PDB file of C-alpha atoms in Angstrom:
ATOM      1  CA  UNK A  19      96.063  87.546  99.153  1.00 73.00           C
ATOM      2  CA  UNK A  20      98.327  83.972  99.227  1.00 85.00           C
ATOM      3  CA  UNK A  21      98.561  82.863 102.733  1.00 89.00           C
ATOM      4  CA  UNK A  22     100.831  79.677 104.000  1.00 92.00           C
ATOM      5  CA  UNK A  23     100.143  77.951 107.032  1.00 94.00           C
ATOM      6  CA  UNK A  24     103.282  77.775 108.412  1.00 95.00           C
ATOM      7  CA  UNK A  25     104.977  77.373 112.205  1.00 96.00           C
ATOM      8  CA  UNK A  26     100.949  76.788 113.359  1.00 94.00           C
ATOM      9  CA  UNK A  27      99.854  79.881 112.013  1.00 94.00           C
ATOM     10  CA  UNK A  28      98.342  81.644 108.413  1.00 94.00           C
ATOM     11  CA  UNK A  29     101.339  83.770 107.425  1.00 95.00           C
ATOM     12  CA  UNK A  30      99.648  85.999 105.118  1.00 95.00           C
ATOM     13  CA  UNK A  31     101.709  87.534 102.413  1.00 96.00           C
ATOM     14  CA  UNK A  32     102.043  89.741  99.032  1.00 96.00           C
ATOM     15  CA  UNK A  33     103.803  88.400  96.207  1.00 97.00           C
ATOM     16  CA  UNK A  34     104.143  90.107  93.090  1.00 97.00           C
ATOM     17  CA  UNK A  35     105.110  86.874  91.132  1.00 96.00           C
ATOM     18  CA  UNK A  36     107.311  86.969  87.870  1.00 93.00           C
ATOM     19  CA  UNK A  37     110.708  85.376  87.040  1.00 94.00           C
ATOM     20  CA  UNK A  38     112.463  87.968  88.845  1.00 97.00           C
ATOM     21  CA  UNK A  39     115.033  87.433  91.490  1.00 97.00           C
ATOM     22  CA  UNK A  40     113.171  87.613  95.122  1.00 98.00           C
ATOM     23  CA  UNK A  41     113.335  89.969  97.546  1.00 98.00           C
ATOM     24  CA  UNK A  42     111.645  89.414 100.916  1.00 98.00           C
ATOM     25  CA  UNK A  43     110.484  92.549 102.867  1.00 98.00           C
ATOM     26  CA  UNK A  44     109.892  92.618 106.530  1.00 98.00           C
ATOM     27  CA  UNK A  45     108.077  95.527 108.210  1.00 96.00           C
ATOM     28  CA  UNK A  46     107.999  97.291 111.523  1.00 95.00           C
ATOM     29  CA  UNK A  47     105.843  97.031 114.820  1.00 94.00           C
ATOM     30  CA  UNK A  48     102.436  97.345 114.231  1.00 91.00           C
ATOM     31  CA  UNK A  49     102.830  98.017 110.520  1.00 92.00           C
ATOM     32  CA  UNK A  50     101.314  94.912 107.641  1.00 93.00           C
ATOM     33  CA  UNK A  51     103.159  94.329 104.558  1.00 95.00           C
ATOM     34  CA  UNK A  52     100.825  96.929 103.060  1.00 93.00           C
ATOM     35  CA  UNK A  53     103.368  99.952 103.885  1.00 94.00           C
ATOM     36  CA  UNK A  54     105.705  98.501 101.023  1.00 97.00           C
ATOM     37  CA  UNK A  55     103.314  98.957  98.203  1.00 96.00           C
ATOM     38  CA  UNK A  56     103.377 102.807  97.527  1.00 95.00           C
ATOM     39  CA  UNK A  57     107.328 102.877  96.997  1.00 98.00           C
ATOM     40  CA  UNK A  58     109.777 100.149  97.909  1.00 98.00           C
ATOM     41  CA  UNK A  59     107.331  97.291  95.535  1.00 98.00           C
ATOM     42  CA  UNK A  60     106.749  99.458  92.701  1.00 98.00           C
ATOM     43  CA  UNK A  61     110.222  99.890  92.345  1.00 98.00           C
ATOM     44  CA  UNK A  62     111.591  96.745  92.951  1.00 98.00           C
ATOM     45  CA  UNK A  63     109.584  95.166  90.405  1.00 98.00           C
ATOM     46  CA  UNK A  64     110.543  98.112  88.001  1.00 98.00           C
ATOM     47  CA  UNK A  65     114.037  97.148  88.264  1.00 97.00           C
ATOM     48  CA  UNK A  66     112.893  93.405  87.754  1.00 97.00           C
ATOM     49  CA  UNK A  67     112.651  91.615  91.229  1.00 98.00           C
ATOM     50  CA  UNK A  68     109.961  89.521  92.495  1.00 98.00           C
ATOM     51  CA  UNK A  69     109.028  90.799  96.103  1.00 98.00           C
ATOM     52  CA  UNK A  70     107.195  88.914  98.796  1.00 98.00           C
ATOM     53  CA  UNK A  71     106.078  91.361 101.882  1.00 98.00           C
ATOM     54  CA  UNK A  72     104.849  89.353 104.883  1.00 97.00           C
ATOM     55  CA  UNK A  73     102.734  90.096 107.775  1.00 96.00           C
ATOM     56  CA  UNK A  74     104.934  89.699 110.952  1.00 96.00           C
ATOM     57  CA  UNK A  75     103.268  87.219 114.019  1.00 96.00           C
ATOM     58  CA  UNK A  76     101.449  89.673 116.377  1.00 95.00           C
ATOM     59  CA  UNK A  77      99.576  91.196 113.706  1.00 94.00           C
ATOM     60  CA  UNK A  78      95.661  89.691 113.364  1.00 92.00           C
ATOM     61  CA  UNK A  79      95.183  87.130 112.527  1.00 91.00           C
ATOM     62  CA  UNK A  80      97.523  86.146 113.999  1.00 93.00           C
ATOM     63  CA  UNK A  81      97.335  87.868 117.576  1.00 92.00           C
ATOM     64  CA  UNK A  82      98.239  85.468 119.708  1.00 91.00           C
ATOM     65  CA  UNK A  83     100.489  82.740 117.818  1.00 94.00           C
ATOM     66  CA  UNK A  84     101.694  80.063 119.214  1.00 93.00           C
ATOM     67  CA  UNK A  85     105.016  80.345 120.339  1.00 93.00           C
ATOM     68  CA  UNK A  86     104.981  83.944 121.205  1.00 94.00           C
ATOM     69  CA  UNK A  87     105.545  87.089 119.601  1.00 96.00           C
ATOM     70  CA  UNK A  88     109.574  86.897 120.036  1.00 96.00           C
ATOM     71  CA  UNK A  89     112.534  87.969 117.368  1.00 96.00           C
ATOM     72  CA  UNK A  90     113.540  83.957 117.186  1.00 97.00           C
ATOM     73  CA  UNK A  91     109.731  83.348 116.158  1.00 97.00           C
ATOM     74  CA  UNK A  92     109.443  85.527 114.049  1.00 97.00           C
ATOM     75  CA  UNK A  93     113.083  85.197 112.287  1.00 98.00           C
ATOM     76  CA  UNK A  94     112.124  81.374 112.285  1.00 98.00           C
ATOM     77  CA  UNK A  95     108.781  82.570 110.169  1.00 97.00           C
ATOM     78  CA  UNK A  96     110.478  84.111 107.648  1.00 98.00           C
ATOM     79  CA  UNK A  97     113.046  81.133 107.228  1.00 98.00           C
ATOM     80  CA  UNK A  98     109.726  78.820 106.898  1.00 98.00           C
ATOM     81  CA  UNK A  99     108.191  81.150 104.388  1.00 98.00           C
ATOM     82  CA  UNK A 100     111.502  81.526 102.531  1.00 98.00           C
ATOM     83  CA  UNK A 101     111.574  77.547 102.180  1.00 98.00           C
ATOM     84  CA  UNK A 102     108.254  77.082 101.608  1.00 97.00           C
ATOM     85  CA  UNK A 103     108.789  79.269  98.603  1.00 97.00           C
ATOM     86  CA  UNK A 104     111.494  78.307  97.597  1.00 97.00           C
ATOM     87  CA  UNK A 105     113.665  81.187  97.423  1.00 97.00           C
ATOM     88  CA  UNK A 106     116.815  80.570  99.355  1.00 95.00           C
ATOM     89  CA  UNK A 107     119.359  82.190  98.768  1.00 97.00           C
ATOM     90  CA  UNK A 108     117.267  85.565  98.288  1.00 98.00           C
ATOM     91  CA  UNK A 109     117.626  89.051  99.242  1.00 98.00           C
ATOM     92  CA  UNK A 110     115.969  90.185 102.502  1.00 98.00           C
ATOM     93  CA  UNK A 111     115.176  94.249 103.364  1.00 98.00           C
ATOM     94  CA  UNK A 112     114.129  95.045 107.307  1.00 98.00           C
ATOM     95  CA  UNK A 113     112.639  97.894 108.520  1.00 98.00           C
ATOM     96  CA  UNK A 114     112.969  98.895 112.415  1.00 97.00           C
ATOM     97  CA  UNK A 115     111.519  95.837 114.684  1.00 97.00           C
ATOM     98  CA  UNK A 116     112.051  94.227 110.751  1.00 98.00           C
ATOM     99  CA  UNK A 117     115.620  95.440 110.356  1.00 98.00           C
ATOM    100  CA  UNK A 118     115.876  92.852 113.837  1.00 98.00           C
ATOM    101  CA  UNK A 119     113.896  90.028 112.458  1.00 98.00           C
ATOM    102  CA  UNK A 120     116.568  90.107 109.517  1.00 98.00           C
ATOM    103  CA  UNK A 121     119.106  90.265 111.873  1.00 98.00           C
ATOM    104  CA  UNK A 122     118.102  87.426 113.850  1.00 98.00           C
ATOM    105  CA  UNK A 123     117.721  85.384 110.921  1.00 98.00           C
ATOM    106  CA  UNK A 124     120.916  86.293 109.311  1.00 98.00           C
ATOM    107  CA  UNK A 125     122.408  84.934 113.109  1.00 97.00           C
ATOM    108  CA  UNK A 126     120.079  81.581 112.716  1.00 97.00           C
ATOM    109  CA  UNK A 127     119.698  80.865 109.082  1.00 98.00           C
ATOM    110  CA  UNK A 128     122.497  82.794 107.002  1.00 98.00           C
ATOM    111  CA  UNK A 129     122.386  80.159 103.803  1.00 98.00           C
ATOM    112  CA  UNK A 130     119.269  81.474 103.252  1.00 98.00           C
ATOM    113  CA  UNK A 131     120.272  85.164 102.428  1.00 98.00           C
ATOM    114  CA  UNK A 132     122.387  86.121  99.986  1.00 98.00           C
ATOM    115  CA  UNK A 133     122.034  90.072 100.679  1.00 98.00           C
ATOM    116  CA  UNK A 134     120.389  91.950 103.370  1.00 98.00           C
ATOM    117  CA  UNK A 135     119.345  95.408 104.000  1.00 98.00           C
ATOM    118  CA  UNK A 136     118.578  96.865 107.816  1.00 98.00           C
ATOM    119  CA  UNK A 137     116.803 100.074 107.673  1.00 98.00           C
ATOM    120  CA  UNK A 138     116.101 101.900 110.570  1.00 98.00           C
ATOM    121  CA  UNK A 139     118.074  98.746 112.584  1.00 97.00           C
ATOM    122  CA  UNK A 140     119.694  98.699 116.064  1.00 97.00           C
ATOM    123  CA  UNK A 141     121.269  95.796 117.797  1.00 97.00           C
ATOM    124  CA  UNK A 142     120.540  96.965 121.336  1.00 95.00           C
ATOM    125  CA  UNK A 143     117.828  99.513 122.546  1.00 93.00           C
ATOM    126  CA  UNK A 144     118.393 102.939 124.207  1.00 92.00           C
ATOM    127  CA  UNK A 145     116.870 105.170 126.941  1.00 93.00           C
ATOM    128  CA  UNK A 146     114.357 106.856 124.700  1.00 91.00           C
ATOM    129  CA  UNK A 147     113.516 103.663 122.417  1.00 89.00           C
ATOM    130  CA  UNK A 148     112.944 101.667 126.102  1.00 91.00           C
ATOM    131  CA  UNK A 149     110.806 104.816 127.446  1.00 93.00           C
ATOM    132  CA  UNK A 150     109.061 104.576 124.044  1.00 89.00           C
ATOM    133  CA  UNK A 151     108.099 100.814 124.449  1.00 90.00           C
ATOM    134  CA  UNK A 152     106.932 101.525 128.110  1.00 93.00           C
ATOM    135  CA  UNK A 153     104.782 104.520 126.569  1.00 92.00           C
ATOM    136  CA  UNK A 154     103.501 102.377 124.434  1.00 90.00           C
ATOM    137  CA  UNK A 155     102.639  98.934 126.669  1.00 92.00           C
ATOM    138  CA  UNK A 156     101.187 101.291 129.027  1.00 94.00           C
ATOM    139  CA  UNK A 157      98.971 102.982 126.723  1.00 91.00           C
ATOM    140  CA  UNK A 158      97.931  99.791 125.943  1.00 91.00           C
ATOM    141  CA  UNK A 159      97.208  98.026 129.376  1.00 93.00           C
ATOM    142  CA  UNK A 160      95.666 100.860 130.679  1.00 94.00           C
ATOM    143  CA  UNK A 161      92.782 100.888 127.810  1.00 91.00           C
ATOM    144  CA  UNK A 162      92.381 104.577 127.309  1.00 91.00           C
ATOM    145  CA  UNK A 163      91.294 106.099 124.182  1.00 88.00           C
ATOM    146  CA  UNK A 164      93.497 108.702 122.501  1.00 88.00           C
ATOM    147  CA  UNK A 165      91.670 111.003 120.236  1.00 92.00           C
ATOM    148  CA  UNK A 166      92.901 110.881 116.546  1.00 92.00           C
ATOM    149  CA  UNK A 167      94.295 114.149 116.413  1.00 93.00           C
ATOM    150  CA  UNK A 168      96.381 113.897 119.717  1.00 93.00           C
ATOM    151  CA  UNK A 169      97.959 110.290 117.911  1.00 91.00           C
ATOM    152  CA  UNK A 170      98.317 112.212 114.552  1.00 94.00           C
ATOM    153  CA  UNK A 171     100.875 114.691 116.429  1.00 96.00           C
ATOM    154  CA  UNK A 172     102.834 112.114 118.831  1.00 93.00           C
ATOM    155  CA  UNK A 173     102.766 110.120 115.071  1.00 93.00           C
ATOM    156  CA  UNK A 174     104.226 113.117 113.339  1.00 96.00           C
ATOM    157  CA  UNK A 175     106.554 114.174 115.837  1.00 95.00           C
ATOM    158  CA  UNK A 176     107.875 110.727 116.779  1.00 94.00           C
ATOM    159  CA  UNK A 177     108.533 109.563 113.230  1.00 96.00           C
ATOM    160  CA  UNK A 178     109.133 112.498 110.379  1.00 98.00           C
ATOM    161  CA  UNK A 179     112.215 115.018 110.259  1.00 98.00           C
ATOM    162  CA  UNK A 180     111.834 118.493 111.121  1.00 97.00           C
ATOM    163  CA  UNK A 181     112.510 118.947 107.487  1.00 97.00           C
ATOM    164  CA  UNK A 182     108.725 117.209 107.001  1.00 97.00           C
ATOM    165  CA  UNK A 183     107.015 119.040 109.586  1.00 97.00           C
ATOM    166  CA  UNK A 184     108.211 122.792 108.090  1.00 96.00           C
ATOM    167  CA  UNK A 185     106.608 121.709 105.305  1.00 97.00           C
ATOM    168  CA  UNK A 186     102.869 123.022 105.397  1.00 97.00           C
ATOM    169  CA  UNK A 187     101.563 120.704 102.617  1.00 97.00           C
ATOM    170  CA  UNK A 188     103.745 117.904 103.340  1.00 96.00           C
ATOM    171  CA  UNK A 189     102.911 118.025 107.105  1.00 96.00           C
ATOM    172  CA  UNK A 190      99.222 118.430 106.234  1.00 96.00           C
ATOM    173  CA  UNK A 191      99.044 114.965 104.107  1.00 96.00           C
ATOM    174  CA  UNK A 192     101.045 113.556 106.828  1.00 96.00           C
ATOM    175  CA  UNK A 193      98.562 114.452 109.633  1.00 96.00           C
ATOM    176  CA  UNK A 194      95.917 113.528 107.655  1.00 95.00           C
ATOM    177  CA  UNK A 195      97.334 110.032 106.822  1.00 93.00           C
ATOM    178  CA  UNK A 196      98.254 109.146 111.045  1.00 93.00           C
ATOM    179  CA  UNK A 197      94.517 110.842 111.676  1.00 92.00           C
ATOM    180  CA  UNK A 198      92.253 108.634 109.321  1.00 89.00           C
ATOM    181  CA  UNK A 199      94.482 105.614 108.592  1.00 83.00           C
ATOM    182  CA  UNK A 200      93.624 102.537 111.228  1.00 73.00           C
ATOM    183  CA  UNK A 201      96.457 101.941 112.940  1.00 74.00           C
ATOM    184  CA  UNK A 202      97.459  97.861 113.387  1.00 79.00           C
ATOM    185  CA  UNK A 203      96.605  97.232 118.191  1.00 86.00           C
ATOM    186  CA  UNK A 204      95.752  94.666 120.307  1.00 91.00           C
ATOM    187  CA  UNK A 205      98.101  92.041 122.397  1.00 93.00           C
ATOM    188  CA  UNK A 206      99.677  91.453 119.368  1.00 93.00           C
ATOM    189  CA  UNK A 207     101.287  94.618 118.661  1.00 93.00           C
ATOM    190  CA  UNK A 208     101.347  95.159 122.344  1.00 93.00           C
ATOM    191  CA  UNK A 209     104.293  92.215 122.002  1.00 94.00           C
ATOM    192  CA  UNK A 210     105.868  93.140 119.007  1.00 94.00           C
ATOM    193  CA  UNK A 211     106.835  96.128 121.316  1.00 93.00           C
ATOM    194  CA  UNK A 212     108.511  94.094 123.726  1.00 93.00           C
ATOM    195  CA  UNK A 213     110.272  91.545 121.477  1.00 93.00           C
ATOM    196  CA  UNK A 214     113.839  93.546 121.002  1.00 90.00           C
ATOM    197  CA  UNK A 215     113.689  93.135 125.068  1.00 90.00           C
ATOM    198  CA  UNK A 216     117.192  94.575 126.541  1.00 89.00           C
ATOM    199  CA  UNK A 217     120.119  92.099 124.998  1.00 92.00           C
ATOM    200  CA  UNK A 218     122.948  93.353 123.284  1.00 95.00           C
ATOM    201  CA  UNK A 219     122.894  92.137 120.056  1.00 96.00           C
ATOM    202  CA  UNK A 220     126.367  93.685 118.759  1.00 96.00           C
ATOM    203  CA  UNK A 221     128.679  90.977 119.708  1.00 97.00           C
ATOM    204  CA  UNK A 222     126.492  88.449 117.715  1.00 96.00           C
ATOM    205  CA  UNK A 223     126.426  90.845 114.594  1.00 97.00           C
ATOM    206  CA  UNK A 224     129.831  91.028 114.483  1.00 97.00           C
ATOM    207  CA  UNK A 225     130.188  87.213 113.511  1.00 96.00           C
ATOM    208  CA  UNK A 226     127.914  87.742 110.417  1.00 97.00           C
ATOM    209  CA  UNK A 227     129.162  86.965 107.035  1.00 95.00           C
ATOM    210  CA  UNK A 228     126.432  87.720 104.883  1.00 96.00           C
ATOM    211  CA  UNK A 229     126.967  91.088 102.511  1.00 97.00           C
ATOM    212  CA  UNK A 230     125.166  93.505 104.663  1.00 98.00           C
ATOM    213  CA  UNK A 231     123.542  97.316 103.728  1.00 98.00           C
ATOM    214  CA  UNK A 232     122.792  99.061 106.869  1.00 98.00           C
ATOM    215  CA  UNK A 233     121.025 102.706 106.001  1.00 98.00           C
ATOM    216  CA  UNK A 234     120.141 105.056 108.836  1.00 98.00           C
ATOM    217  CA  UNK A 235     117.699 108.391 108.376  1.00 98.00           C
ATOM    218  CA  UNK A 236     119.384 111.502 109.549  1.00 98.00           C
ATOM    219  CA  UNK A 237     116.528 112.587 111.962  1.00 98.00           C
ATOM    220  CA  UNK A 238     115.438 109.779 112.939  1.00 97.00           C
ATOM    221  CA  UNK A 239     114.483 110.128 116.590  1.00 96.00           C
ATOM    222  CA  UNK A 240     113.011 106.754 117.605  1.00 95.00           C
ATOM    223  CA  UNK A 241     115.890 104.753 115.838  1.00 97.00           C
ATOM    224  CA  UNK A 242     119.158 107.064 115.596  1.00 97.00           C
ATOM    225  CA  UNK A 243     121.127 106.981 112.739  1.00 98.00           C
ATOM    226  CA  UNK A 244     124.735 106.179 114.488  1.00 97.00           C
ATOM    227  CA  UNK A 245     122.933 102.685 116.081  1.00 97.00           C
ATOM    228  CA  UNK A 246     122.315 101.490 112.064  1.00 98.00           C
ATOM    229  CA  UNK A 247     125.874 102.551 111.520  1.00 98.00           C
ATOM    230  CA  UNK A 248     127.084 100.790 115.070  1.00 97.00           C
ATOM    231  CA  UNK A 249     125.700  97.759 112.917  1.00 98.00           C
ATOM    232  CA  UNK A 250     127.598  98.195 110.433  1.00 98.00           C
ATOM    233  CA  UNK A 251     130.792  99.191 112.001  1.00 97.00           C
ATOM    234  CA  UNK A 252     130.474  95.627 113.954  1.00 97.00           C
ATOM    235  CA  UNK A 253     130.209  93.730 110.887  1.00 97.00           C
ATOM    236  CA  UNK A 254     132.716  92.849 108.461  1.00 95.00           C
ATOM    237  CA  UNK A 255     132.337  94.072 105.449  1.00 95.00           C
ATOM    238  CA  UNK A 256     129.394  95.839 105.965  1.00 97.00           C
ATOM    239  CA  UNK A 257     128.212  98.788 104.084  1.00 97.00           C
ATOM    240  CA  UNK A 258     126.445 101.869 105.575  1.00 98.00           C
ATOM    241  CA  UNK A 259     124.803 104.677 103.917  1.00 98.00           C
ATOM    242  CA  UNK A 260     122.804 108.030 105.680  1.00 98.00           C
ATOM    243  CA  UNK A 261     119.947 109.529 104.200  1.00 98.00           C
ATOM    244  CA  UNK A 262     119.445 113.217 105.015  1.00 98.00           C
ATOM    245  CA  UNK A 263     116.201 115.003 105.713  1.00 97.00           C
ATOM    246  CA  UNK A 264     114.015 111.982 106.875  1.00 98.00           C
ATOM    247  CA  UNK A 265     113.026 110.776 110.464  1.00 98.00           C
ATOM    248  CA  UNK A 266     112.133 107.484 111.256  1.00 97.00           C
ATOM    249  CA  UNK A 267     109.698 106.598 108.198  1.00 97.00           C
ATOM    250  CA  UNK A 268     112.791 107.535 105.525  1.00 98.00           C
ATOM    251  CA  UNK A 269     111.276 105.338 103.216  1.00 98.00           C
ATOM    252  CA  UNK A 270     108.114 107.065 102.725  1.00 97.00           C
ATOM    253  CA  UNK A 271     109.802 110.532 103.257  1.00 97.00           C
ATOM    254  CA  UNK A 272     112.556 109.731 101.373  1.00 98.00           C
ATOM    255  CA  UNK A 273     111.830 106.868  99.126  1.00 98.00           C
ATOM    256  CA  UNK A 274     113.981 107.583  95.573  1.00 98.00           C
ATOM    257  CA  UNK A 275     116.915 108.061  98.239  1.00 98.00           C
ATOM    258  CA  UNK A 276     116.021 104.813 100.069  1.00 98.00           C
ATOM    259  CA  UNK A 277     115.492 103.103  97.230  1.00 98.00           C
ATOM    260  CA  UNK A 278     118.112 104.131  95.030  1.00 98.00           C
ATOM    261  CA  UNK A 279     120.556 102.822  97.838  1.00 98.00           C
ATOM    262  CA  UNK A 280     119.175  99.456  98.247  1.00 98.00           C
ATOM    263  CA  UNK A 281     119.292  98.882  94.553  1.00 98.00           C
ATOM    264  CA  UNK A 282     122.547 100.051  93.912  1.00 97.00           C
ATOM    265  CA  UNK A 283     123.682  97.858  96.710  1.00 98.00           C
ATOM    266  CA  UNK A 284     121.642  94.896  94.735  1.00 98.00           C
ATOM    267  CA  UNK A 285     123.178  95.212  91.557  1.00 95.00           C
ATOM    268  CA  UNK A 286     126.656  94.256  92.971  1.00 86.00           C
ATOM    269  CA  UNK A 287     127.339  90.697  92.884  1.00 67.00           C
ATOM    270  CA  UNK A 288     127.366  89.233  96.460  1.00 61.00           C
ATOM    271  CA  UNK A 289     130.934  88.396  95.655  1.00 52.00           C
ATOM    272  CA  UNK A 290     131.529  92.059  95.647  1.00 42.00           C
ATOM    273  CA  UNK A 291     129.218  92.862  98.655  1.00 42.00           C
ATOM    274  CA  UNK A 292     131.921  91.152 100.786  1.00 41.00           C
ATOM    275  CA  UNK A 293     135.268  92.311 102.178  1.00 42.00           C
ATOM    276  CA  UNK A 294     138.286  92.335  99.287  1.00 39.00           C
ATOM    277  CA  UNK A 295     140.958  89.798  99.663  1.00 34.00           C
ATOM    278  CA  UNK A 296     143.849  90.740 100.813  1.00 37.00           C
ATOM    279  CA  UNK A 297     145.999  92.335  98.388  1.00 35.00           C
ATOM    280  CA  UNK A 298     143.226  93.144  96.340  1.00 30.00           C
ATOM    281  CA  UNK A 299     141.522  96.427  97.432  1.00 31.00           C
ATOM    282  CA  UNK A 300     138.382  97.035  96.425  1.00 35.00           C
ATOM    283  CA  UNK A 301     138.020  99.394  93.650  1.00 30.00           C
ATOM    284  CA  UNK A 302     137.221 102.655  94.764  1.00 29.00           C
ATOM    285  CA  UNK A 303     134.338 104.581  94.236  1.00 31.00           C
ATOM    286  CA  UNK A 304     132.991 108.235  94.911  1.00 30.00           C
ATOM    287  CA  UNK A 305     130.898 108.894  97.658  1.00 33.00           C
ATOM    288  CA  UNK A 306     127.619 109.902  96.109  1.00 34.00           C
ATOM    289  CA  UNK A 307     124.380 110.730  97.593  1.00 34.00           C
ATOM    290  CA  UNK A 308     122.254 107.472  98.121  1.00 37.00           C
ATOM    291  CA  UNK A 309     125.564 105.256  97.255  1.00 38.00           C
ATOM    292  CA  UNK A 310     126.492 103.136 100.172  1.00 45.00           C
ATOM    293  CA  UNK A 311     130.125 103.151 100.779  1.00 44.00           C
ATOM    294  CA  UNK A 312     132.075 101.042 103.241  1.00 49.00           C
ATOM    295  CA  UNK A 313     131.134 101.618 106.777  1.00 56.00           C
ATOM    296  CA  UNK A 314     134.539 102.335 108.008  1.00 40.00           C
ATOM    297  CA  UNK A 315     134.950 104.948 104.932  1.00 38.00           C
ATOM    298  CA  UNK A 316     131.361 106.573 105.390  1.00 39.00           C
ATOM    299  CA  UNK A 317     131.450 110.223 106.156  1.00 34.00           C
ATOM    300  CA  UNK A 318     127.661 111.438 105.645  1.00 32.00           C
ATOM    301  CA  UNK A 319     128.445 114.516 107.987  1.00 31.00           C
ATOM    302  CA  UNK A 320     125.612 114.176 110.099  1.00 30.00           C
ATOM    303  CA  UNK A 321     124.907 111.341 113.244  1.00 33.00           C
ATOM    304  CA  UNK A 322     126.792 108.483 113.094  1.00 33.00           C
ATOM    305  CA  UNK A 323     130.186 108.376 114.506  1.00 31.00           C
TER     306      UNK A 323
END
């Protein structure tokens, strides 16, 4: 398990080593960098990258950082890591409170990305994503206990599609997975929570110039899919792609889907990525399933617009 000590604290990492080109991946609240082994790693390295998965400040050991658990901190890890390493320019992938870490780095540090993916992103939080936070900071503070199978449903419902749940074997490994797997608490996690806080983010993302994937999940209830695409609309050049039948964890419902779109998007050159000059329309392409396609041209026929 390589750690670096980094920004006065151990930022614990996976790296799967190799001559590959790298690709950093950033998780979610109160998830470690062991989500992205089952799917996203595997086939990344497949297709020949080297990827490097760390575990975001507010997760133990690293509790109570200095500095704070805050997006700039945590953006400003991931730049030190990325230099430590020596990766720059490299290709970074965000997932939810991740997709915002990316985000806020692409605002602070762009030369050191040279494609980014935000799944599951949102520049600004809504009604249900702020009740959501309170749910969960209260849940917290107030110390109570929540028996495993009561979290296993509120984990079910929260973050698969319908599509999942009406799926009695599917559903069944689910519940099984949010009833015995250890969830990531403490102050820590309580934070992450809190770091998006209630700034509009959209006006900044529209002054981005780094090629940009943005991919929303279709039923995803704690992150809709038209506030990834908002992302994408707001930045030039951007790319957007929907994947159907997957709530909140598309990834790991989803995951040939999910990954099939961030590769594709990979395989471009970053020349590409960006907008065509003028005069010189990009060439045009069909719409396929798990093909991202300009966001302005994107029709996936469900959320969005």
């Amino acid at each position: 398990m390589p750690s670096a000590y980094l920004n006065g604290l151990e930022l614990v990492h996976d790296d799967t080593g190799g001559d590959g080109e790298p690709v950093v991946l950033v998780n979610g609240t109160g998830a470690t960098r062991t989500a992205w082994r089952a799917h996203q790693t595997p086939a990344l390295v497949a297709a020949g990258y080297r990827v490097i998965a760390p575990d975001n400040r507010g997760i133990p050991p690293n509790a109570l950082p200095p500095g704070g658990v805050t997006l700039e901190a945590m953006a400003a890890d991931l730049a030190a890591l990325i230099e430590h390493l020596a990766l720059p320019p490299c290709r970074v992938v965000g997932f939810s409170l991740g997709a915002s870490i990316v985000g806020e780095l692409l605002l602070a540090r762009p030369e050191l990305v040279s494609q980014a993916v935000l799944m599951a992103g949102r520049a600004r939080v809504d009604t249900f994503g702020g009740a959501v936070t309170r749910a969960a900071t209260d849940l917290y503070d107030s110390g109570a206990a929540v028996p495993a199978s009561h979290h296993a449903v509120f984990q079910a419902l929260c973050y698969l599609s319908p599509h999942t749940l009406r799926d009695p074997a599917a559903v069944r490994d689910w519940l099984d997975v949010f009833t015995y797997a250890e969830g990531t608490t403490g102050p820590g996690v309580r934070a992450q929570y809190e770091a998006m806080g209630d700034v509009d983010r959209l006006p900044r993302y529209a002054t981005l110039d780094v090629p940009l994937l943005c991919i929303g999940f279709a039923d995803d209830v704690m992150i809709p899919a038209a506030a990834s695409r908002e992302i994408a609309e707001a930045v030039p050049g951007a790319r957007y792609t929907e994947i159907e039948r997957c709530g909140h964890y598309g990834h790991l419902e989803r995951p040939a889907e999910v990954n099939a779109a961030m590769l594709d998007f990979f395989a471009r050159r970053p020349e590409a990525a960006r907008p065509a000059a003028p005069g010189r329309p990009e060439a045009a392409h069909p719409a396929a399933p798990g093909r991202a396609v300009p966001a302005s041209a994107s029709g996936s026929g469900r959320g969005g617009a």
